[in-house]
PDB file of C-alpha atoms and ligand atoms in Angstrom:
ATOM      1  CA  UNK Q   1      46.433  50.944  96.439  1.00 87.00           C
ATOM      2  CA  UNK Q   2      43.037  51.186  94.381  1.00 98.00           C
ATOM      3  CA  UNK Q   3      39.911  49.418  96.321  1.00 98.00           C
ATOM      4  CA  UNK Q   4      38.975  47.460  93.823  1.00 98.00           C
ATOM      5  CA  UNK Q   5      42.300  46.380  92.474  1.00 98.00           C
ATOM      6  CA  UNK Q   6      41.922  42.590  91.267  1.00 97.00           C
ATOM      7  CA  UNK Q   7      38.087  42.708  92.119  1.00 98.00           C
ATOM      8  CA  UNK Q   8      35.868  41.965  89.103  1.00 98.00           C
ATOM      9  CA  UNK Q   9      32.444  43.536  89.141  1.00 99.00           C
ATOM     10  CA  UNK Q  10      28.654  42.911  87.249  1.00 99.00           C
ATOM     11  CA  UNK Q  11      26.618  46.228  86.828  1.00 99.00           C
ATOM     12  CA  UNK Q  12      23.513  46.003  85.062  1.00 99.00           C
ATOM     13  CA  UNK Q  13      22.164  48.612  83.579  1.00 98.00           C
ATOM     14  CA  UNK Q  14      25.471  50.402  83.193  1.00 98.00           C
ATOM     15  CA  UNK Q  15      25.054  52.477  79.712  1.00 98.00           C
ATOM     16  CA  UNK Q  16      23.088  55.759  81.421  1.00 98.00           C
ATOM     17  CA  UNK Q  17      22.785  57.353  84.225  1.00 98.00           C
ATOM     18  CA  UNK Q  18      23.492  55.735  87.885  1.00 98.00           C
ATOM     19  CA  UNK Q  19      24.904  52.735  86.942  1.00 98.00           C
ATOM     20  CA  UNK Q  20      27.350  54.595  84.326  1.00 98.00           C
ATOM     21  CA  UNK Q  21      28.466  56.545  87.278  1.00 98.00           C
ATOM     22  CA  UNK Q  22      29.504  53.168  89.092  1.00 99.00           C
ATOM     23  CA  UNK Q  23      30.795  51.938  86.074  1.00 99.00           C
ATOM     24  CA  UNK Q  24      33.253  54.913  85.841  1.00 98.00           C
ATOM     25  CA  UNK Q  25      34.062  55.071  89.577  1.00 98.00           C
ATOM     26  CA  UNK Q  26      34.516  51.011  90.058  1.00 99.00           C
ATOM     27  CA  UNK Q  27      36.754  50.812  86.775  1.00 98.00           C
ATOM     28  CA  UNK Q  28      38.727  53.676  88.262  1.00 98.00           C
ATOM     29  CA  UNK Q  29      39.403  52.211  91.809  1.00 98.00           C
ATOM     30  CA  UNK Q  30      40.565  49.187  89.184  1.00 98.00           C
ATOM     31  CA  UNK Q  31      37.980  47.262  89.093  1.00 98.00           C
ATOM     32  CA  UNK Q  32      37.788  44.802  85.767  1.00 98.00           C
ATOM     33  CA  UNK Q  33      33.868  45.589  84.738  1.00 99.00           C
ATOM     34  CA  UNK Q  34      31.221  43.662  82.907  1.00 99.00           C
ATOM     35  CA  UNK Q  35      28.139  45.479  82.567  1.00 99.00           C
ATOM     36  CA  UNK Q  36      25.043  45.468  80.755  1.00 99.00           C
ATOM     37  CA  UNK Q  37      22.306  47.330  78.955  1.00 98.00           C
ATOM     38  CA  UNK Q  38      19.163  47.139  77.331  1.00 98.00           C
ATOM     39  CA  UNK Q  39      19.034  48.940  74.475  1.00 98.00           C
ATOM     40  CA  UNK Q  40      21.524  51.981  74.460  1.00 98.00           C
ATOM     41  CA  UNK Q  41      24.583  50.168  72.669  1.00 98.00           C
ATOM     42  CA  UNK Q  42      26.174  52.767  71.243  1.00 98.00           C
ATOM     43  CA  UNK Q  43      26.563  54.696  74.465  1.00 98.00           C
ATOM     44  CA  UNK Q  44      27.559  51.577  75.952  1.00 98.00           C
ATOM     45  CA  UNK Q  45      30.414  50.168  73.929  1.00 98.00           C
ATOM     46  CA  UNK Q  46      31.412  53.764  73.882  1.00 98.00           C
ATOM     47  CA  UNK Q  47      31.928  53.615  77.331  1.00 98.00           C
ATOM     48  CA  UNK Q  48      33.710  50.183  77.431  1.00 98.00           C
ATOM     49  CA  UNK Q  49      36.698  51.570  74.817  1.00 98.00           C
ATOM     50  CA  UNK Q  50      36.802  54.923  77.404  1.00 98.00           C
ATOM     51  CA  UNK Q  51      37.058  52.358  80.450  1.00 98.00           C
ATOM     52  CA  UNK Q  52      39.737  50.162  78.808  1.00 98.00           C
ATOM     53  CA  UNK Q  53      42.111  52.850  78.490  1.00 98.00           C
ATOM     54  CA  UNK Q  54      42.616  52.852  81.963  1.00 98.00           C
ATOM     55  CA  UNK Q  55      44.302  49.390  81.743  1.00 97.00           C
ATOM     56  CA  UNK Q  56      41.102  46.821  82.988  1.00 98.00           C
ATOM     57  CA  UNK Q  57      39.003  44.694  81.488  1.00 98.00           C
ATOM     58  CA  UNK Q  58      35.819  46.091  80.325  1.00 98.00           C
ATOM     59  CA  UNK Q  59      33.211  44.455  78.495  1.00 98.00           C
ATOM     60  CA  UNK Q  60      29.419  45.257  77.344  1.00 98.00           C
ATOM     61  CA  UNK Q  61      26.655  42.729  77.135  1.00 99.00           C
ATOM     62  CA  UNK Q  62      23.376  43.334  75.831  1.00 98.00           C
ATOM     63  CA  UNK Q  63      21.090  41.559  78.183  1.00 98.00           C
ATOM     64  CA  UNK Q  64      17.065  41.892  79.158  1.00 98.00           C
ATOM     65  CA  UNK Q  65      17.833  42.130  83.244  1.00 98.00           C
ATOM     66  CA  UNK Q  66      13.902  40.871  83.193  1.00 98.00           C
ATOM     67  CA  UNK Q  67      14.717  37.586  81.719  1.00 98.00           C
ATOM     68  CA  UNK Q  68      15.721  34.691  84.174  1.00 98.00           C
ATOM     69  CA  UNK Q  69      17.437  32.506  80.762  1.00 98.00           C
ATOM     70  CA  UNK Q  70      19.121  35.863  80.177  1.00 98.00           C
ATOM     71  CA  UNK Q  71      20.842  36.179  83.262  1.00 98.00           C
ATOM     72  CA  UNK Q  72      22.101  32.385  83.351  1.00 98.00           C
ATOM     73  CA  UNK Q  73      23.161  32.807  79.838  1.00 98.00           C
ATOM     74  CA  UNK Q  74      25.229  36.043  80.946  1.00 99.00           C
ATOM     75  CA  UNK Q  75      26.342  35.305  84.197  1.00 98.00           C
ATOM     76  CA  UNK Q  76      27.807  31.774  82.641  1.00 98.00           C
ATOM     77  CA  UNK Q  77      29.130  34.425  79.671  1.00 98.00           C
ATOM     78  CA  UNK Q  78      30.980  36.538  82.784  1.00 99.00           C
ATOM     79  CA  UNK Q  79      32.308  34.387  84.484  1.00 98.00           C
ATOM     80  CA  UNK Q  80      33.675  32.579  81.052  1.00 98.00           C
ATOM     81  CA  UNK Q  81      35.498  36.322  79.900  1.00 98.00           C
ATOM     82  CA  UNK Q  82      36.675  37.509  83.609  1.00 98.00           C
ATOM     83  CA  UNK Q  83      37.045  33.906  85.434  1.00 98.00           C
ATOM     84  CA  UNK Q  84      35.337  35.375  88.843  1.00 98.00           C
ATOM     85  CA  UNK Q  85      32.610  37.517  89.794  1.00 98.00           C
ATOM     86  CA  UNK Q  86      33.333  39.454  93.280  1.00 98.00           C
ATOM     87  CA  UNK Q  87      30.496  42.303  93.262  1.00 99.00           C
ATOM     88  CA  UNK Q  88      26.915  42.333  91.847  1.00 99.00           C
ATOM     89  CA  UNK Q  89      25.310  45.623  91.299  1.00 99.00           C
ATOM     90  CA  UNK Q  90      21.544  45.356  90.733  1.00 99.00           C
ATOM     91  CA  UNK Q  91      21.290  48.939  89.519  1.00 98.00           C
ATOM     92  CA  UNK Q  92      18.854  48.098  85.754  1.00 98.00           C
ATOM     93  CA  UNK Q  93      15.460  50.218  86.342  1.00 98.00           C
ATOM     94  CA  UNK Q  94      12.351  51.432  84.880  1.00 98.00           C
ATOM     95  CA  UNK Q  95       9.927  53.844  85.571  1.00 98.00           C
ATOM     96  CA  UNK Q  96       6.275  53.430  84.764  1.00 98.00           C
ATOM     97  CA  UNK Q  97       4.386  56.006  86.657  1.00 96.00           C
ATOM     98  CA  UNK Q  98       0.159  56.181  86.958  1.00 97.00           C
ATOM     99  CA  UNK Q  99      -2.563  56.279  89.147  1.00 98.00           C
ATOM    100  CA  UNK Q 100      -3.744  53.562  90.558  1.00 98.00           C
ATOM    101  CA  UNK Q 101      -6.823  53.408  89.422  1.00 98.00           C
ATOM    102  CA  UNK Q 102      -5.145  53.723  85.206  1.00 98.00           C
ATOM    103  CA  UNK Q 103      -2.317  51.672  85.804  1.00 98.00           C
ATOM    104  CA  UNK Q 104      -2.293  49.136  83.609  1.00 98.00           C
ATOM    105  CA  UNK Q 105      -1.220  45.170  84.111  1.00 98.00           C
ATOM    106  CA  UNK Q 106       1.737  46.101  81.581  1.00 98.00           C
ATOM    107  CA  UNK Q 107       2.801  49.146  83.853  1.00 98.00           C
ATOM    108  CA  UNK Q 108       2.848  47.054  86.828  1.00 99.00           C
ATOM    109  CA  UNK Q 109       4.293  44.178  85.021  1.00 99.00           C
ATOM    110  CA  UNK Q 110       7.331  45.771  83.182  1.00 98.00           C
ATOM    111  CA  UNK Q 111       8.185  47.591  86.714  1.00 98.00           C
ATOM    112  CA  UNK Q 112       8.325  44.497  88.674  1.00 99.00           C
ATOM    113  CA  UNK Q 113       9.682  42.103  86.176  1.00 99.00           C
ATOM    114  CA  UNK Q 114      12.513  44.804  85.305  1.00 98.00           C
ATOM    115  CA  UNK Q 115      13.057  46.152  88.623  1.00 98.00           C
ATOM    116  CA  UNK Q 116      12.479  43.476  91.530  1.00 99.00           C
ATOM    117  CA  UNK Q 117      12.456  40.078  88.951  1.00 99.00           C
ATOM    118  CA  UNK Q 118      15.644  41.131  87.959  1.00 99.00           C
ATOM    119  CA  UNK Q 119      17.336  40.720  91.115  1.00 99.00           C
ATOM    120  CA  UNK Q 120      16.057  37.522  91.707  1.00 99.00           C
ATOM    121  CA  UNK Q 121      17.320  36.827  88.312  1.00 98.00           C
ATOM    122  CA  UNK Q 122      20.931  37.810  88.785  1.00 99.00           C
ATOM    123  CA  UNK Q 123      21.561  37.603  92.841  1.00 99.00           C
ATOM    124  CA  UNK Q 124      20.282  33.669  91.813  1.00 98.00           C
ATOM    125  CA  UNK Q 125      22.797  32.884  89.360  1.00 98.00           C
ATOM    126  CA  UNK Q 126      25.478  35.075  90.236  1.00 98.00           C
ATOM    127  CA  UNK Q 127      25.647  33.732  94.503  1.00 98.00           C
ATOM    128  CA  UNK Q 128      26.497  30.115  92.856  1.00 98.00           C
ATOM    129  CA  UNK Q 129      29.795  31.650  91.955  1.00 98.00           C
ATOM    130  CA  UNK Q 130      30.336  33.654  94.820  1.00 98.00           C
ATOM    131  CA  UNK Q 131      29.297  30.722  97.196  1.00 98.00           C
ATOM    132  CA  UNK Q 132      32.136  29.030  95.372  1.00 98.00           C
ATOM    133  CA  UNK Q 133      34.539  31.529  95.911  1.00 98.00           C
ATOM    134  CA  UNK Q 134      33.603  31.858  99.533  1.00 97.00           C
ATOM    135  CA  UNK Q 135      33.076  35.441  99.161  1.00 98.00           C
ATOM    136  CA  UNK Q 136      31.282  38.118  97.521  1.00 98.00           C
ATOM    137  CA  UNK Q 137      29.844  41.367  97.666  1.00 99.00           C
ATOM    138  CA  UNK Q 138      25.595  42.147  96.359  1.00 99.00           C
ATOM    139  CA  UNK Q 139      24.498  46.104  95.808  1.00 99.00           C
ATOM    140  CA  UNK Q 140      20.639  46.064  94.929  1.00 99.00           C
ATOM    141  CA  UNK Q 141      19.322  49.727  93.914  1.00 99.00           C
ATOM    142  CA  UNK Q 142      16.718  50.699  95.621  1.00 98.00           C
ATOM    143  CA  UNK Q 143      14.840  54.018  96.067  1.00 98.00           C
ATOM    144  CA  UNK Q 144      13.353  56.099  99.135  1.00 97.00           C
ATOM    145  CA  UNK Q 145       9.942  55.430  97.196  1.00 97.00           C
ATOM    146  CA  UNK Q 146      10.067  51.972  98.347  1.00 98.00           C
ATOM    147  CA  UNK Q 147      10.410  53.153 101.844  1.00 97.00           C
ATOM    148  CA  UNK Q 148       8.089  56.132 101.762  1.00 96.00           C
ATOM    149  CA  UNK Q 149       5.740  55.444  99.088  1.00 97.00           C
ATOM    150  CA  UNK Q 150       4.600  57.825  96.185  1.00 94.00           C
ATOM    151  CA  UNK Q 151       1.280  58.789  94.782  1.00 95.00           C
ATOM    152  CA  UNK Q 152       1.647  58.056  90.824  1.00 96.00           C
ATOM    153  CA  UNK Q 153       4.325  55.080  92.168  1.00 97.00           C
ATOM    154  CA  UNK Q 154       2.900  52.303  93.557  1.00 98.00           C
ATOM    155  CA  UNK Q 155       4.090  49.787  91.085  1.00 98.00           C
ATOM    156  CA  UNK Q 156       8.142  51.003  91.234  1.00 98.00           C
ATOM    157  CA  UNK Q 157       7.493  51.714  94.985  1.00 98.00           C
ATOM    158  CA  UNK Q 158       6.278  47.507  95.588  1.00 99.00           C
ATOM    159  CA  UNK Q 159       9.538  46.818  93.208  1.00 99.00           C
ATOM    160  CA  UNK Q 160      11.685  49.092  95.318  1.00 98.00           C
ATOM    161  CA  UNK Q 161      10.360  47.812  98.577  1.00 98.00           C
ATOM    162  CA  UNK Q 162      10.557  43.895  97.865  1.00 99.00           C
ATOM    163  CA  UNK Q 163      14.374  44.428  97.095  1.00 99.00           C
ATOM    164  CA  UNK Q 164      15.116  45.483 100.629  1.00 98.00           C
ATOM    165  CA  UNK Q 165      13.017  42.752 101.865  1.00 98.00           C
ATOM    166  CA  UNK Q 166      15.073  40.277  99.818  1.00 99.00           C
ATOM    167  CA  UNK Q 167      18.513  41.923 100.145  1.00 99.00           C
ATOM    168  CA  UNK Q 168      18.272  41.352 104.064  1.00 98.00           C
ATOM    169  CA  UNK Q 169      16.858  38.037 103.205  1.00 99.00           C
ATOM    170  CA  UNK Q 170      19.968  37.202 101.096  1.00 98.00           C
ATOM    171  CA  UNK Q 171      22.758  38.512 103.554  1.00 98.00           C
ATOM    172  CA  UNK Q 172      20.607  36.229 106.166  1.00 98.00           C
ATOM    173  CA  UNK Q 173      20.831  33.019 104.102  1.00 98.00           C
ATOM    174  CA  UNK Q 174      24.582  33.868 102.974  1.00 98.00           C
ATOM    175  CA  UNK Q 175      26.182  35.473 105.698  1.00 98.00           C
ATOM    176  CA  UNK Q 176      28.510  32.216 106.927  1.00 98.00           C
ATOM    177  CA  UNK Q 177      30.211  32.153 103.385  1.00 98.00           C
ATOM    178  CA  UNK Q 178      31.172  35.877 103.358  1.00 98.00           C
ATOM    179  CA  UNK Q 179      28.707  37.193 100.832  1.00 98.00           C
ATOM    180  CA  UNK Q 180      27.401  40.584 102.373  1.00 99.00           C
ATOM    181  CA  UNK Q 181      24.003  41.835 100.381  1.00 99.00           C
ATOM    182  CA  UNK Q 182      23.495  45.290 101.114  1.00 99.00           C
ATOM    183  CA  UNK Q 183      20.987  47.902  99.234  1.00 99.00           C
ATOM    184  CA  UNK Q 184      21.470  51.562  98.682  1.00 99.00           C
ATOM    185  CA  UNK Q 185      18.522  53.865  98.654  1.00 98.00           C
ATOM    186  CA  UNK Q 186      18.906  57.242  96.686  1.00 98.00           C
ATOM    187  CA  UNK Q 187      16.503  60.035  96.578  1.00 97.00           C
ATOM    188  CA  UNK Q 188      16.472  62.288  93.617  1.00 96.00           C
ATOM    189  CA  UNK Q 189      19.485  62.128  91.452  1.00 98.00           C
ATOM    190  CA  UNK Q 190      19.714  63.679  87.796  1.00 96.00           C
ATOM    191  CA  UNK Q 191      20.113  61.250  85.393  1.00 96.00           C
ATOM    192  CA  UNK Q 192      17.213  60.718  82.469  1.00 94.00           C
ATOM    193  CA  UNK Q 193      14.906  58.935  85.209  1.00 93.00           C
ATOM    194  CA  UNK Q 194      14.128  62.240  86.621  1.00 92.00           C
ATOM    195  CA  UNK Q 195      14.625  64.609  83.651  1.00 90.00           C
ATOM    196  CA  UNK Q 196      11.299  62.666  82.333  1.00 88.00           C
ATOM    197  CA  UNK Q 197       9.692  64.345  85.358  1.00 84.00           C
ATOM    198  CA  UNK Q 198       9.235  67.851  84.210  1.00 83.00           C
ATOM    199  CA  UNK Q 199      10.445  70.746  85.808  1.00 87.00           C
ATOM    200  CA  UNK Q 200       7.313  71.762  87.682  1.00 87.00           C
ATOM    201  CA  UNK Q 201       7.876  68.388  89.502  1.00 82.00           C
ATOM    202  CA  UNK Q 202      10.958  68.583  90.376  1.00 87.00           C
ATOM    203  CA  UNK Q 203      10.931  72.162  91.837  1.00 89.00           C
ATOM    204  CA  UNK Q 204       8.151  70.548  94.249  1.00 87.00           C
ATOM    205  CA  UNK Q 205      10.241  67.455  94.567  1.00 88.00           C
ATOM    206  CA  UNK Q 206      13.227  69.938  95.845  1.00 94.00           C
ATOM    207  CA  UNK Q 207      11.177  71.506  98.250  1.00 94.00           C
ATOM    208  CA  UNK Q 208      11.679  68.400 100.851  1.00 93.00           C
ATOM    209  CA  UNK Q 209      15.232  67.742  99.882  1.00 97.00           C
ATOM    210  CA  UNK Q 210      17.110  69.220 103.173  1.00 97.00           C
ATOM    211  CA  UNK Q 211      20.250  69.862 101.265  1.00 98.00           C
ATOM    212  CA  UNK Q 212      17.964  71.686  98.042  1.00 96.00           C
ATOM    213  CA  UNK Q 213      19.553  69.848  95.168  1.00 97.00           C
ATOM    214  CA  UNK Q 214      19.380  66.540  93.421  1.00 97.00           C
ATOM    215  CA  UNK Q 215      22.456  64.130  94.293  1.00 98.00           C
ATOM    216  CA  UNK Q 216      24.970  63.113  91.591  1.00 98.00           C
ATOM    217  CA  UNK Q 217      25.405  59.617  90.001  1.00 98.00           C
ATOM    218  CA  UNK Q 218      28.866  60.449  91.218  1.00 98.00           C
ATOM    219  CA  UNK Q 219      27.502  60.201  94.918  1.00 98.00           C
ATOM    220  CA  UNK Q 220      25.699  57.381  94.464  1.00 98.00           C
ATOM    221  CA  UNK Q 221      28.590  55.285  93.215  1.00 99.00           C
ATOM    222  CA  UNK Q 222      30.947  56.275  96.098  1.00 98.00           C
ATOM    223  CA  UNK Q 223      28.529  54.483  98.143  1.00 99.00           C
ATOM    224  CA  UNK Q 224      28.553  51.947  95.934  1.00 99.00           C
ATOM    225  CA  UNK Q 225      32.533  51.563  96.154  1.00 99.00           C
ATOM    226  CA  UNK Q 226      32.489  51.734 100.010  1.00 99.00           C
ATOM    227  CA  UNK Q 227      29.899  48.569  99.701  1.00 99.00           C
ATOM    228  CA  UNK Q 228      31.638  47.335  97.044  1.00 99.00           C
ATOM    229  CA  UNK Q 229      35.094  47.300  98.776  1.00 98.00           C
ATOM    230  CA  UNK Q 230      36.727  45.647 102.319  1.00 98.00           C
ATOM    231  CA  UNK Q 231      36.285  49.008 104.172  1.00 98.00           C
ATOM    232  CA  UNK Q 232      32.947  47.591 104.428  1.00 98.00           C
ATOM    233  CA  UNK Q 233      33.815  44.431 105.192  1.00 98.00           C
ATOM    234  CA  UNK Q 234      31.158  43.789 108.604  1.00 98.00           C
ATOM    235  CA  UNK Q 235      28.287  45.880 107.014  1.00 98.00           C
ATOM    236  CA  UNK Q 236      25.432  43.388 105.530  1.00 99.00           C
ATOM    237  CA  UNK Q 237      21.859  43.464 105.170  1.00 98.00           C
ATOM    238  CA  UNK Q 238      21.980  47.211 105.759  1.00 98.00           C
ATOM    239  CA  UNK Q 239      19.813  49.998 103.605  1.00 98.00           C
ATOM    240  CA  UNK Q 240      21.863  53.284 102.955  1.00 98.00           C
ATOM    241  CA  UNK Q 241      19.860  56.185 102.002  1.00 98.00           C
ATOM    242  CA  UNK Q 242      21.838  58.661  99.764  1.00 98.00           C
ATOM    243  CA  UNK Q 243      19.410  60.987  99.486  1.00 98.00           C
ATOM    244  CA  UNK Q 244      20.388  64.544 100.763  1.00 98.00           C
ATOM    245  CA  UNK Q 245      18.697  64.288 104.244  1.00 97.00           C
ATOM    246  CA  UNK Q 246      15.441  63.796 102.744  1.00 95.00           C
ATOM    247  CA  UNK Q 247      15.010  59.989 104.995  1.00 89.00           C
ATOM    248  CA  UNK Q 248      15.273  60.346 108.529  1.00 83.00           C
TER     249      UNK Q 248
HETATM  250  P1  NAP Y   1      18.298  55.607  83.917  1.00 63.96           P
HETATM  251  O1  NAP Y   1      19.143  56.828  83.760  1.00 63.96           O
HETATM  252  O2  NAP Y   1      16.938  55.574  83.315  1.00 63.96           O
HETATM  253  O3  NAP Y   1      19.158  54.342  83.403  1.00 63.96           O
HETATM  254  C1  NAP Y   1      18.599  53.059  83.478  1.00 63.96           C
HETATM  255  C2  NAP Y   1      19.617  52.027  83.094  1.00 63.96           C
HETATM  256  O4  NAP Y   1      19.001  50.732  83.234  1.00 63.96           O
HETATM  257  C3  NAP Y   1      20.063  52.146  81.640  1.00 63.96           C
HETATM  258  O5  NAP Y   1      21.410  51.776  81.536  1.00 63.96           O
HETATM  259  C4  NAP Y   1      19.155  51.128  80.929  1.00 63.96           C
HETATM  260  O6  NAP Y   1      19.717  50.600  79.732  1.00 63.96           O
HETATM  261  C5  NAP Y   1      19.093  50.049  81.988  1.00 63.96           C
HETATM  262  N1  NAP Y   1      17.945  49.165  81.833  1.00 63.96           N
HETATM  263  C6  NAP Y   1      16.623  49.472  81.783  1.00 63.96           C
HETATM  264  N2  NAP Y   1      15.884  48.371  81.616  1.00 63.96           N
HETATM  265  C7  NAP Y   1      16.750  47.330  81.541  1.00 63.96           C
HETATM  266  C8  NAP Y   1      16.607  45.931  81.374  1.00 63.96           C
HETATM  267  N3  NAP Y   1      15.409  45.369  81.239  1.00 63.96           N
HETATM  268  N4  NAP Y   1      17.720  45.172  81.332  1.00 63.96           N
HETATM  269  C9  NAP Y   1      18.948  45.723  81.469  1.00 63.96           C
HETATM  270  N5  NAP Y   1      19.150  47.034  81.640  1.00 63.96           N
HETATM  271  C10 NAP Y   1      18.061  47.832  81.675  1.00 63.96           C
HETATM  272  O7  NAP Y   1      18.073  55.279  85.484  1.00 63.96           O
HETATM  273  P2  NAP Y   1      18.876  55.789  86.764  1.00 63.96           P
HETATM  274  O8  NAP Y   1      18.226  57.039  87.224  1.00 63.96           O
HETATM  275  O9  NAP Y   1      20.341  55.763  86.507  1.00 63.96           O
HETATM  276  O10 NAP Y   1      18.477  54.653  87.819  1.00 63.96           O
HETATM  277  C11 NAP Y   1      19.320  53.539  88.094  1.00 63.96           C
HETATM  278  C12 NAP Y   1      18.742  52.765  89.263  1.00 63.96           C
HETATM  279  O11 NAP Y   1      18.656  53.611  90.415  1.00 63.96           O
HETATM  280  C13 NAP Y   1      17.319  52.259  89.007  1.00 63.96           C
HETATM  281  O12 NAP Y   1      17.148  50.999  89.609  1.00 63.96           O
HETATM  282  C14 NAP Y   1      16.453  53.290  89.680  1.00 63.96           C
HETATM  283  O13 NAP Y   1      15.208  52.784  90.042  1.00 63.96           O
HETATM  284  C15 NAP Y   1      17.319  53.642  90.888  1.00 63.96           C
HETATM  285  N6  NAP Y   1      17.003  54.957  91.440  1.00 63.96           N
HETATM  286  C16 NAP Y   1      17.162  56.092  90.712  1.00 63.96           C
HETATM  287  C17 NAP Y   1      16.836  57.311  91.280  1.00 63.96           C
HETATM  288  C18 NAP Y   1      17.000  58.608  90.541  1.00 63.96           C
HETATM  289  O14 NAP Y   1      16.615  59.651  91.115  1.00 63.96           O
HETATM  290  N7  NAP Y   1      17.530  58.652  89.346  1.00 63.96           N
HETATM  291  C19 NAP Y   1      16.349  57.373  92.589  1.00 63.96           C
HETATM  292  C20 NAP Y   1      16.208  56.192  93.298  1.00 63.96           C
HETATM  293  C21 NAP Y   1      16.537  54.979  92.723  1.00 63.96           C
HETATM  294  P3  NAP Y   1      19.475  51.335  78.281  1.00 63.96           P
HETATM  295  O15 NAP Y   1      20.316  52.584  78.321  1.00 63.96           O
HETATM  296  O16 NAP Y   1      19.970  50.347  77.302  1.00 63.96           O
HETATM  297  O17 NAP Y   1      18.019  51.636  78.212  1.00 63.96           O
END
């Protein structure tokens, strides 16, 4: 039996990196999948014909995370094309990395609105339909930046940090209706995020990595699935670092 057989899940930010990776692995475990993107829509429909083949419903939607109309418009759009919503991945993020002391209002802005606003936006619209259904599972993306902080990253590590405080918020306030709100925290994985680091960076970034490598998208989204699925059925309001050792 698949885990996610008859489950239907919402994955923004789904065309690249991460969020492709849970795309892939949820669709497999036979999932049905809407996800989203922001501008890549090639690579995204491309991956919604791939996913179909395996006999699900997949469908794209191009939709500004950032944008609280945008989410009510697509979560009404969802639920209109699948009929239920049963797990919300929070995964669409931005980087905008400066100083302090050069960051602009725009850097901070963008990173905020598209990173923490965002899962407002969605967790809002999207726990009306799971309050209806009685049940429900919420993944919000985080990062060990918004646990640990990083020079250059104060504006993604506030957006990374107010998720956790309102994931445990949200698996406080919905808890007696079966709607678990958990957040995963990954360290460095390869995907285009940390390509646009350079390689001088990263070889310093690897140096405080116990396990020496950057993680997978792959690894990422089999924490996802666990979260996603009923083996984790009594685990809410919980952070998981997957992150090669590198939190402890
Ligand atoms: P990525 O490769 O840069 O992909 C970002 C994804 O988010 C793309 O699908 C992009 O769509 C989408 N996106 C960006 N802005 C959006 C918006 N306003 N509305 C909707 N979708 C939007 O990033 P990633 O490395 O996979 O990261 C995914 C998540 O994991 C992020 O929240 C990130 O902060 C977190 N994370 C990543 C790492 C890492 O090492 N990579 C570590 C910790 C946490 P388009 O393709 O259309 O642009």
């Amino acid at each position: 039996m698949k885990l996610l057989a008859g489950k239907t899940a919402l994955i923004t930010g789904a065309s690249r990196g991460i969020g492709e990776g849970i795309a892939r692995k949820f669709a497999e475990q036979g999932a049905n999948v809407a996800f989203t993107y922001a501008r890549s829509a090639e690579k995204a429909l491309a991956l919604a014909a791939e996913l179909s083949a395996l006999g699900i419903t997949v469908k794209a939607y191009q939709s500004d995370a950032a944008d609280y109309a945008a989410a009510e418009q697509l979560t009404e759009q969802v639920v209109q094309d699948f009929g239920r919503i049963d797990v919300l991945v929070n995964n669409a993020g931005v980087t905008k990395d400066n100083l302090l002391l050069r960051m602009s209002e725009n850097e901070w802005d963008t990173v905020v609105d598209t990173n923490l606003k965002s899962v407002f936006n969605l967790t809002k619209q999207v726990s009306r339909i799971m309050l209806k259904q009685r049940s429900g599972s919420i993944i919000n993306l985080s990062s060990i930046v918004g646990m640990k902080g990083q020079a250059g990253q104060s504006n993604y590590a506030a957006s990374k940090a107010g998720i956790i405080g309102f994931s445990k918020s949200v698996a406080d306030e919905l808890g007696t209706r079966s709607i678990r709100c958990n957040v995963i925290a990954p360290g460095f994985i390869q995907t285009d995020m940390t390509d646009a680091l350079g390689e001088t960076l990263k070889a310093e970034y690897l140096k405080s990595i116990p396990m020496k490598r950057l993680g997978t998208a792959e690894e990422v989204a089999n924490a996802a699935l666990f979260l996603a699925s009923d083996l984790s059925s009594y685990v809410s309001g919980q952070v998981l670092s997957v992150c090669g050792g590198m939190n402890r």
